[in-house]
Amino acid sequence: MEKIAIVGVGNTKIGEWYENSLRGLTDIAISKAIESANIDPKEIESTFIGSMSSGIFNQQEHISALIGPHSGVNAPALRVESACASGSQALRVAMMAISAGYYDSALVVGVEKMTDLIDIGDVTTALGTASDSSWELGVGATFPALFALMMRAHMHKYGSTLEEFASVAVKNHDNGSLNPDAQFRRKITMDTAMKSRIIADPIRLFDCSPVSDGAAAVIVTKESLAKKYTDDPIYITGTGAGTDHIALHQRPDITTMESTKRAVKTAFDMAKITTKDVDFIEVHDCFTIAEVITLEDIGFCKKGQGGKFSLEGKTALNSKISVNPSGGLKSKGHPVGATGIYQVIEVFHQLRNEAGKRQVTNNNVGVTHNIGGSGATCVVNVFSRGE
Ligand code: COA
């Protein structure tokens, strides 16, 4: 089976885009990706779009037809939905379609425009539809509340501390301050994080990713065509996905994510790597507890030690393992269905030494980790240069 190559990328800044529409944002991302790949849009044979909730956020469904043709890419288009992992799942579907021989190339887009809903309660409810509506959202358990339960359980079981969780936010804001496309480009102190307002005890404001707008696009081809478009394609050497129960109460242990473990195993086996080979990783830190659990589940540290690992500075830029060099969801922002594609774009730039002040020095193997809901879905991809 030929590997899949990324030959061009493009994205908008993440933030509040009052002045532009869902379609307008994707136009920006797609035209940048087309320019980056130096490809004629007519050569793109398929389009896959990851978006979580455009129906609720923007009263717009059928966005596959809305987006593709408008940007000059008149290829068959399909929307893929997997909550906050929609972008990564769209990429996987594109990879499968190319690998199966249906297409030679694909445009993969992630988009979400969340700030069209003015009331934060409405935003929280829209996001909460990715939990179990009967057992979670329906009884008032929003995502901050669900991740608060996971954080409390982790503190109880392993003795992790609020300071450890705050260190995740401080590190991600440090990295995000170096990212021109990030929503929050300011460094914060431990004191700022730890004294910020409570959102869902023990989760505070700085444990949360923000509400964001953004669109991101990548162009992928089969390996044998990649060099037609760029001298420096980036290859996806491994991919894996995992699914778990959607509701927390159905899982035996809420301090771990089985979906992550499953996705990592498949992706790392396919890429023939172990955790030790990973130079840097973009992980899904929708809340600081999610980054802590992920560090443990992937095996960068022992179970229960993710917070300590972070507080000791081992996840900082160019330390033991660079985690979220982009600033992560916390600082870069989290336009939910687009996040997986933004992660891929960060890895693309890092592997090509194009990441400016946040460039990681060890950059042979990069990984993305993208979850949906409270971890019921997970997609992990492994990337490298060369064949
Ligand atoms: N981190 C840091 N600062 C944040 C922030 C965040 N996550 N969210 C908002 N702010 C800041 C704003 O920039 C603003 O700062 P300013 O006063 O200096 O301009 C201030 O806080 C108030 O912003 P506002 O938009 O009114 O906050 P809010 O109370 O409406 O929303 C949250 C805050 C935490 C509730 C919201 O960001 C949220 O719901 N986050 C989680 C999103 C989520 O669940 N995603 C899916 C994950 S599975």
Short mmCIF file of C-alpha atoms and ligand atoms in Angstrom, two decimals:
data_model
loop_
_atom_site.label_atom_id
_atom_site.label_comp_id
_atom_site.label_asym_id
_atom_site.label_seq_id
_atom_site.Cartn_x
_atom_site.Cartn_y
_atom_site.Cartn_z
CA MET A 1 0.00 0.00 0.00
CA GLU A 2 1.36 3.42 -0.94
CA LYS A 3 1.76 5.92 1.86
CA ILE A 4 -0.29 9.10 1.80
CA ALA A 5 1.57 12.39 1.43
CA ILE A 6 0.61 15.88 2.47
CA VAL A 7 1.66 18.27 -0.26
CA GLY A 8 0.09 21.57 0.79
CA VAL A 9 -1.60 23.22 3.76
CA GLY A 10 -3.50 26.39 4.60
CA ASN A 11 -5.46 27.82 7.50
CA THR A 12 -7.01 30.93 8.98
CA LYS A 13 -5.91 32.39 12.27
CA ILE A 14 -8.02 31.03 15.10
CA GLY A 15 -10.18 33.46 17.02
CA GLU A 16 -13.48 35.28 16.79
CA TRP A 17 -14.30 35.85 13.14
CA TYR A 18 -17.41 38.03 13.31
CA GLU A 19 -16.57 39.59 9.97
CA ASN A 20 -16.42 36.36 7.98
CA SER A 21 -18.71 33.42 7.28
CA LEU A 22 -18.23 29.67 7.48
CA ARG A 23 -17.84 29.65 3.70
CA GLY A 24 -15.50 32.63 3.77
CA LEU A 25 -13.20 31.01 6.33
CA THR A 26 -12.92 27.80 4.34
CA ASP A 27 -12.24 29.80 1.17
CA ILE A 28 -9.20 31.35 2.89
CA ALA A 29 -7.89 27.99 4.12
CA ILE A 30 -8.49 26.18 0.83
CA SER A 31 -6.94 28.87 -1.36
CA LYS A 32 -3.83 28.91 0.84
CA ALA A 33 -3.59 25.11 0.66
CA ILE A 34 -3.95 25.15 -3.13
CA GLU A 35 -1.24 27.81 -3.40
CA SER A 36 1.01 25.88 -1.01
CA ALA A 37 0.67 22.67 -3.07
CA ASN A 38 0.95 24.59 -6.33
CA ILE A 39 -1.87 22.41 -7.63
CA ASP A 40 -4.56 23.17 -10.20
CA PRO A 41 -7.90 22.84 -8.30
CA LYS A 42 -9.20 20.78 -11.22
CA GLU A 43 -6.63 18.09 -10.37
CA ILE A 44 -8.15 17.56 -6.90
CA GLU A 45 -10.33 14.49 -7.23
CA SER A 46 -12.22 14.44 -3.92
CA THR A 47 -13.09 16.63 -0.92
CA PHE A 48 -13.63 15.56 2.68
CA ILE A 49 -14.84 18.03 5.29
CA GLY A 50 -14.68 17.61 9.05
CA SER A 51 -17.16 19.72 11.01
CA MET A 52 -18.91 18.94 14.25
CA SER A 53 -22.00 21.08 14.54
CA SER A 54 -22.49 23.58 11.73
CA GLY A 55 -26.21 22.83 11.93
CA ILE A 56 -26.43 24.14 15.48
CA PHE A 57 -23.69 26.78 15.38
CA ASN A 58 -24.58 28.27 11.99
CA GLN A 59 -27.91 26.73 10.97
CA GLN A 60 -26.10 25.27 7.99
CA GLU A 61 -25.98 21.61 7.09
CA HIS A 62 -24.90 20.12 3.77
CA ILE A 63 -21.63 21.98 4.01
CA SER A 64 -19.86 19.56 1.68
CA ALA A 65 -21.78 21.18 -1.18
CA LEU A 66 -21.49 24.65 0.34
CA ILE A 67 -17.73 24.63 0.58
CA GLY A 68 -16.10 22.57 -2.17
CA PRO A 69 -17.49 24.10 -5.37
CA HIS A 70 -17.41 27.65 -3.97
CA SER A 71 -13.65 27.43 -3.64
CA GLY A 72 -13.19 26.13 -7.18
CA VAL A 73 -12.77 22.47 -6.24
CA ASN A 74 -15.56 20.70 -8.07
CA ALA A 75 -14.86 17.21 -6.79
CA PRO A 76 -17.25 14.82 -5.02
CA ALA A 77 -17.49 16.13 -1.46
CA LEU A 78 -18.41 14.39 1.77
CA ARG A 79 -18.77 15.68 5.32
CA VAL A 80 -17.44 13.57 8.19
CA GLU A 81 -18.60 14.03 11.79
CA SER A 82 -16.91 12.68 14.90
CA ALA A 83 -17.36 15.56 17.36
CA CYS A 84 -14.01 17.28 18.08
CA ALA A 85 -12.19 14.55 16.12
CA SER A 86 -14.11 15.33 12.92
CA GLY A 87 -11.07 16.85 11.19
CA SER A 88 -8.83 13.84 11.84
CA GLN A 89 -11.56 11.44 10.84
CA ALA A 90 -12.05 13.33 7.57
CA LEU A 91 -8.33 12.88 6.90
CA ARG A 92 -8.59 9.16 7.64
CA VAL A 93 -11.53 8.78 5.25
CA ALA A 94 -9.51 10.59 2.55
CA MET A 95 -6.56 8.27 3.20
CA MET A 96 -8.78 5.21 2.93
CA ALA A 97 -10.38 6.43 -0.30
CA ILE A 98 -6.97 7.07 -1.88
CA SER A 99 -5.53 3.80 -0.58
CA ALA A 100 -8.52 1.91 -1.97
CA GLY A 101 -7.74 3.37 -5.38
CA TYR A 102 -10.84 5.50 -5.80
CA TYR A 103 -8.90 8.78 -6.01
CA ASP A 104 -5.31 9.96 -6.43
CA SER A 105 -5.78 13.17 -4.44
CA ALA A 106 -8.03 14.80 -1.88
CA LEU A 107 -8.69 18.14 -0.29
CA VAL A 108 -9.36 17.71 3.43
CA VAL A 109 -10.93 20.62 5.28
CA GLY A 110 -11.78 21.16 8.94
CA VAL A 111 -14.06 24.03 9.90
CA GLU A 112 -16.06 25.29 12.84
CA LYS A 113 -17.52 28.72 13.49
CA MET A 114 -18.65 28.60 17.09
CA THR A 115 -19.02 32.28 17.97
CA ASP A 116 -22.14 32.80 15.84
CA LEU A 117 -23.96 31.55 18.95
CA ILE A 118 -23.83 34.54 21.27
CA ASP A 119 -24.90 32.89 24.53
CA ILE A 120 -22.18 30.71 26.10
CA GLY A 121 -24.96 28.47 27.45
CA ASP A 122 -26.05 27.75 23.87
CA VAL A 123 -22.44 27.01 22.87
CA THR A 124 -22.01 24.65 25.82
CA THR A 125 -25.24 22.86 24.94
CA ALA A 126 -24.21 22.54 21.29
CA LEU A 127 -20.90 21.01 22.36
CA GLY A 128 -22.67 18.80 24.88
CA THR A 129 -24.56 17.03 22.11
CA ALA A 130 -21.30 15.12 21.59
CA SER A 131 -21.76 13.55 25.04
CA ASP A 132 -24.53 11.09 25.92
CA SER A 133 -27.63 13.28 25.61
CA SER A 134 -29.72 11.06 27.88
CA TRP A 135 -27.27 10.44 30.69
CA GLU A 136 -24.96 13.44 30.56
CA LEU A 137 -26.09 16.61 28.75
CA GLY A 138 -29.74 15.83 29.53
CA VAL A 139 -29.05 16.01 33.26
CA GLY A 140 -26.84 19.09 33.05
CA ALA A 141 -23.42 17.46 32.75
CA THR A 142 -21.66 19.71 30.23
CA PHE A 143 -18.12 19.03 28.95
CA PRO A 144 -16.46 21.19 31.61
CA ALA A 145 -18.44 19.15 34.18
CA LEU A 146 -17.48 15.79 32.64
CA PHE A 147 -13.80 16.66 32.48
CA ALA A 148 -14.09 17.98 36.05
CA LEU A 149 -15.22 14.51 37.10
CA MET A 150 -12.20 12.99 35.35
CA MET A 151 -9.87 15.51 36.97
CA ARG A 152 -11.33 14.91 40.43
CA ALA A 153 -11.03 11.14 39.95
CA HIS A 154 -7.41 11.53 38.83
CA MET A 155 -6.60 13.68 41.86
CA HIS A 156 -8.27 11.15 44.14
CA LYS A 157 -6.64 8.07 42.61
CA TYR A 158 -3.14 9.41 41.97
CA GLY A 159 -2.77 12.45 44.20
CA SER A 160 -2.30 14.79 41.26
CA THR A 161 -2.48 18.48 42.16
CA LEU A 162 -4.04 21.67 40.85
CA GLU A 163 -0.55 23.06 40.39
CA GLU A 164 0.31 20.18 38.06
CA PHE A 165 -2.75 20.85 35.91
CA ALA A 166 -2.01 24.59 35.85
CA SER A 167 1.50 23.83 34.55
CA VAL A 168 -0.08 22.36 31.39
CA ALA A 169 -1.87 25.67 30.71
CA VAL A 170 1.24 27.76 31.42
CA LYS A 171 3.37 25.66 29.05
CA ASN A 172 0.75 25.78 26.29
CA HIS A 173 0.38 29.55 26.61
CA ASP A 174 4.20 29.84 26.43
CA ASN A 175 4.15 27.95 23.13
CA GLY A 176 1.06 29.74 21.83
CA SER A 177 2.73 33.11 22.43
CA LEU A 178 5.11 32.08 19.62
CA ASN A 179 2.32 31.10 17.20
CA PRO A 180 1.01 33.93 14.99
CA ASP A 181 -2.17 31.95 14.26
CA ALA A 182 -3.08 31.33 17.91
CA GLN A 183 -6.21 32.75 19.53
CA PHE A 184 -4.40 33.66 22.78
CA ARG A 185 -0.89 34.91 22.18
CA ARG A 186 -0.06 35.77 25.77
CA LYS A 187 2.06 34.02 28.35
CA ILE A 188 0.44 33.41 31.71
CA THR A 189 1.81 32.70 35.18
CA MET A 190 0.98 29.80 37.48
CA ASP A 191 -0.73 32.33 39.71
CA THR A 192 -2.98 33.55 36.87
CA ALA A 193 -4.01 29.99 36.04
CA MET A 194 -4.55 28.87 39.62
CA LYS A 195 -6.50 31.97 40.66
CA SER A 196 -8.72 32.13 37.58
CA ARG A 197 -12.45 31.72 38.04
CA ILE A 198 -14.00 28.32 38.66
CA ILE A 199 -15.89 26.92 35.64
CA ALA A 200 -16.80 23.45 36.98
CA ASP A 201 -14.90 22.67 40.18
CA PRO A 202 -11.97 21.76 40.10
CA ILE A 203 -11.74 23.08 36.52
CA ARG A 204 -10.88 26.77 36.30
CA LEU A 205 -10.92 29.10 33.31
CA PHE A 206 -7.30 28.36 32.41
CA ASP A 207 -7.91 24.62 32.44
CA CYS A 208 -10.29 25.14 29.49
CA SER A 209 -9.77 25.54 25.78
CA PRO A 210 -11.73 28.53 24.43
CA VAL A 211 -14.66 28.92 22.06
CA SER A 212 -13.16 29.50 18.61
CA ASP A 213 -13.69 30.02 14.90
CA GLY A 214 -11.30 28.66 12.29
CA ALA A 215 -10.81 26.70 9.10
CA ALA A 216 -7.86 24.56 8.04
CA ALA A 217 -7.16 22.58 4.86
CA VAL A 218 -4.60 20.07 3.64
CA ILE A 219 -4.08 18.52 0.23
CA VAL A 220 -3.11 14.86 0.18
CA THR A 221 -2.01 12.60 -2.64
CA LYS A 222 -0.67 9.12 -3.02
CA GLU A 223 3.05 8.83 -2.42
CA SER A 224 4.03 8.34 -6.04
CA LEU A 225 2.48 11.70 -7.04
CA ALA A 226 3.72 13.80 -4.13
CA LYS A 227 6.92 15.15 -5.67
CA LYS A 228 4.92 16.53 -8.59
CA TYR A 229 3.62 19.17 -6.20
CA THR A 230 6.39 19.75 -3.67
CA ASP A 231 10.01 18.86 -3.00
CA ASP A 232 9.19 18.38 0.68
CA PRO A 233 6.09 16.22 1.09
CA ILE A 234 5.26 14.98 4.56
CA TYR A 235 4.20 11.36 4.81
CA ILE A 236 1.61 9.80 7.06
CA THR A 237 3.43 6.67 8.17
CA GLY A 238 0.82 5.38 10.61
CA THR A 239 -2.82 5.96 11.42
CA GLY A 240 -5.11 4.54 14.07
CA ALA A 241 -8.54 5.20 15.51
CA GLY A 242 -10.24 4.01 18.68
CA THR A 243 -13.78 4.14 20.00
CA ASP A 244 -15.05 3.74 23.56
CA HIS A 245 -18.38 4.17 25.36
CA ILE A 246 -19.70 7.68 24.86
CA ALA A 247 -20.80 8.12 28.51
CA LEU A 248 -18.31 8.25 31.35
CA HIS A 249 -20.35 5.99 33.62
CA GLN A 250 -20.05 3.14 31.11
CA ARG A 251 -16.26 3.14 31.32
CA PRO A 252 -14.49 1.07 34.02
CA ASP A 253 -11.91 3.80 34.66
CA ILE A 254 -12.40 7.50 33.88
CA THR A 255 -8.75 8.37 34.54
CA THR A 256 -7.70 6.74 31.30
CA MET A 257 -8.93 6.77 27.69
CA GLU A 258 -9.11 3.35 26.08
CA SER A 259 -9.76 4.99 22.70
CA THR A 260 -6.35 6.67 22.90
CA LYS A 261 -4.60 3.42 23.76
CA ARG A 262 -6.26 1.61 20.86
CA ALA A 263 -5.53 4.37 18.35
CA VAL A 264 -1.92 4.71 19.49
CA LYS A 265 -1.28 0.97 19.24
CA THR A 266 -2.63 0.75 15.68
CA ALA A 267 -0.87 3.91 14.49
CA PHE A 268 2.50 3.16 16.12
CA ASP A 269 2.48 -0.47 14.91
CA MET A 270 1.74 0.70 11.38
CA ALA A 271 4.53 3.29 11.53
CA LYS A 272 6.82 0.74 13.23
CA ILE A 273 7.67 3.13 16.05
CA THR A 274 7.48 3.13 19.83
CA THR A 275 6.80 6.03 22.18
CA LYS A 276 10.58 6.61 22.44
CA ASP A 277 10.75 7.48 18.73
CA VAL A 278 8.30 10.39 19.03
CA ASP A 279 10.07 13.76 18.87
CA PHE A 280 7.04 16.00 19.33
CA ILE A 281 3.30 15.63 19.56
CA GLU A 282 0.17 17.71 19.22
CA VAL A 283 -2.24 16.33 21.84
CA HIS A 284 -5.89 17.10 22.43
CA ASP A 285 -5.79 19.35 25.52
CA CYS A 286 -9.44 20.49 25.45
CA PHE A 287 -9.01 20.63 29.23
CA THR A 288 -5.68 20.33 31.08
CA ILE A 289 -6.72 16.95 32.50
CA ALA A 290 -7.00 15.61 28.94
CA GLU A 291 -3.34 16.41 28.24
CA VAL A 292 -2.28 14.79 31.53
CA ILE A 293 -4.23 11.59 30.84
CA THR A 294 -2.92 11.46 27.26
CA LEU A 295 0.74 11.73 28.34
CA GLU A 296 0.13 8.71 30.55
CA ASP A 297 -1.94 6.68 28.09
CA ILE A 298 0.61 7.09 25.29
CA GLY A 299 3.35 6.07 27.70
CA PHE A 300 5.53 9.16 27.94
CA CYS A 301 5.40 8.69 31.73
CA LYS A 302 3.96 6.26 34.26
CA LYS A 303 0.19 6.14 34.92
CA GLY A 304 -0.76 8.86 37.38
CA GLN A 305 2.45 10.84 36.78
CA GLY A 306 1.34 13.00 33.82
CA GLY A 307 0.80 16.11 35.91
CA LYS A 308 4.15 15.76 37.69
CA PHE A 309 5.84 15.14 34.32
CA SER A 310 4.37 18.43 33.10
CA LEU A 311 5.19 20.40 36.26
CA GLU A 312 8.81 19.20 36.01
CA GLY A 313 9.03 20.87 32.57
CA LYS A 314 9.46 17.63 30.63
CA THR A 315 6.81 18.56 28.07
CA ALA A 316 8.09 22.07 27.34
CA LEU A 317 9.38 23.08 23.92
CA ASN A 318 12.62 21.18 23.22
CA SER A 319 12.67 19.37 26.55
CA LYS A 320 12.22 15.59 26.93
CA ILE A 321 9.23 15.55 24.57
CA SER A 322 7.81 18.72 23.00
CA VAL A 323 4.08 18.56 23.68
CA ASN A 324 1.80 20.96 21.84
CA PRO A 325 4.44 23.21 20.28
CA SER A 326 1.55 25.07 18.56
CA GLY A 327 0.12 26.15 21.92
CA GLY A 328 -2.39 23.32 21.88
CA LEU A 329 -6.12 23.78 22.06
CA LYS A 330 -5.67 25.82 25.26
CA SER A 331 -3.79 28.70 23.69
CA LYS A 332 -4.00 28.20 19.93
CA GLY A 333 -7.78 27.72 20.21
CA HIS A 334 -10.25 24.90 19.57
CA PRO A 335 -12.62 25.32 16.60
CA VAL A 336 -13.78 21.81 17.33
CA GLY A 337 -14.26 20.13 13.93
CA ALA A 338 -11.20 21.90 12.54
CA THR A 339 -8.81 21.08 15.37
CA GLY A 340 -7.53 17.79 13.93
CA ILE A 341 -6.50 19.52 10.70
CA TYR A 342 -4.78 22.37 12.59
CA GLN A 343 -2.78 19.71 14.45
CA VAL A 344 -1.69 18.13 11.15
CA ILE A 345 -0.66 21.53 9.80
CA GLU A 346 1.49 22.19 12.87
CA VAL A 347 3.25 18.86 12.39
CA PHE A 348 3.69 19.59 8.67
CA HIS A 349 5.43 22.90 9.42
CA GLN A 350 7.52 21.45 12.26
CA LEU A 351 8.78 18.59 10.09
CA ARG A 352 9.68 21.05 7.30
CA ASN A 353 11.48 23.42 9.71
CA GLU A 354 8.91 26.13 9.00
CA ALA A 355 7.63 26.73 12.54
CA GLY A 356 9.59 29.91 13.27
CA LYS A 357 10.22 30.72 16.93
CA ARG A 358 8.43 27.59 18.15
CA GLN A 359 10.46 25.24 15.93
CA VAL A 360 11.36 21.98 17.68
CA THR A 361 14.96 20.90 17.20
CA ASN A 362 14.33 17.13 17.19
CA ASN A 363 11.87 16.84 14.34
CA ASN A 364 12.06 13.46 12.65
CA VAL A 365 8.81 11.97 13.92
CA GLY A 366 5.70 14.00 14.77
CA VAL A 367 2.37 12.69 16.05
CA THR A 368 -1.17 14.06 16.29
CA HIS A 369 -3.70 12.94 18.91
CA ASN A 370 -7.29 14.14 18.48
CA ILE A 371 -10.26 13.07 20.62
CA GLY A 372 -13.99 13.47 20.26
CA GLY A 373 -16.29 14.05 23.22
CA SER A 374 -14.85 13.03 26.57
CA GLY A 375 -12.62 10.53 24.76
CA ALA A 376 -15.17 8.21 23.16
CA THR A 377 -13.39 8.75 19.84
CA CYS A 378 -9.67 9.07 19.24
CA VAL A 379 -7.55 9.39 16.11
CA VAL A 380 -3.75 9.21 16.17
CA ASN A 381 -1.54 9.83 13.14
CA VAL A 382 2.24 9.52 12.76
CA PHE A 383 4.18 11.72 10.31
CA SER A 384 7.70 11.94 8.98
CA ARG A 385 9.80 13.32 6.13
CA GLY A 386 11.20 11.12 3.41
CA GLU A 387 10.23 7.59 2.58
N1 COA B 1 -8.95 30.46 28.59
C1 COA B 1 -8.50 31.68 28.91
N2 COA B 1 -9.22 32.80 28.82
C2 COA B 1 -10.47 32.67 28.33
C3 COA B 1 -11.01 31.44 27.95
C4 COA B 1 -10.19 30.30 28.10
N3 COA B 1 -10.65 29.09 27.77
N4 COA B 1 -12.27 31.63 27.52
C5 COA B 1 -12.53 32.94 27.60
N5 COA B 1 -11.43 33.58 28.10
C6 COA B 1 -11.28 34.99 28.40
C7 COA B 1 -11.73 35.88 27.28
O1 COA B 1 -10.67 36.15 26.39
C8 COA B 1 -12.17 37.10 28.02
O2 COA B 1 -11.02 37.84 28.39
P1 COA B 1 -11.04 39.44 28.43
O3 COA B 1 -12.06 39.79 29.48
O4 COA B 1 -9.64 39.80 28.78
O5 COA B 1 -11.47 39.87 27.06
C9 COA B 1 -12.77 36.56 29.30
O6 COA B 1 -12.16 35.28 29.50
C10 COA B 1 -14.27 36.38 29.26
O7 COA B 1 -14.57 35.68 28.07
P2 COA B 1 -15.99 35.04 27.82
O8 COA B 1 -16.05 34.68 26.37
O9 COA B 1 -17.07 35.92 28.37
O10 COA B 1 -15.92 33.72 28.72
P3 COA B 1 -17.08 32.70 28.93
O11 COA B 1 -17.36 32.63 30.40
O12 COA B 1 -18.22 33.00 28.02
O13 COA B 1 -16.42 31.31 28.45
C11 COA B 1 -15.60 29.17 29.06
C12 COA B 1 -15.41 30.70 29.20
C13 COA B 1 -14.49 28.48 29.83
C14 COA B 1 -16.95 28.75 29.65
C15 COA B 1 -15.53 28.80 27.55
O14 COA B 1 -14.28 29.19 27.04
C16 COA B 1 -15.74 27.30 27.32
O15 COA B 1 -16.86 26.83 27.35
N6 COA B 1 -14.66 26.57 27.09
C17 COA B 1 -14.75 25.11 26.87
C18 COA B 1 -15.04 24.82 25.43
C19 COA B 1 -15.32 23.35 25.24
O16 COA B 1 -15.97 22.71 26.04
N7 COA B 1 -14.84 22.78 24.12
C20 COA B 1 -15.07 21.40 23.80
C21 COA B 1 -14.20 20.54 24.60
S1 COA B 1 -14.66 18.84 24.61
#
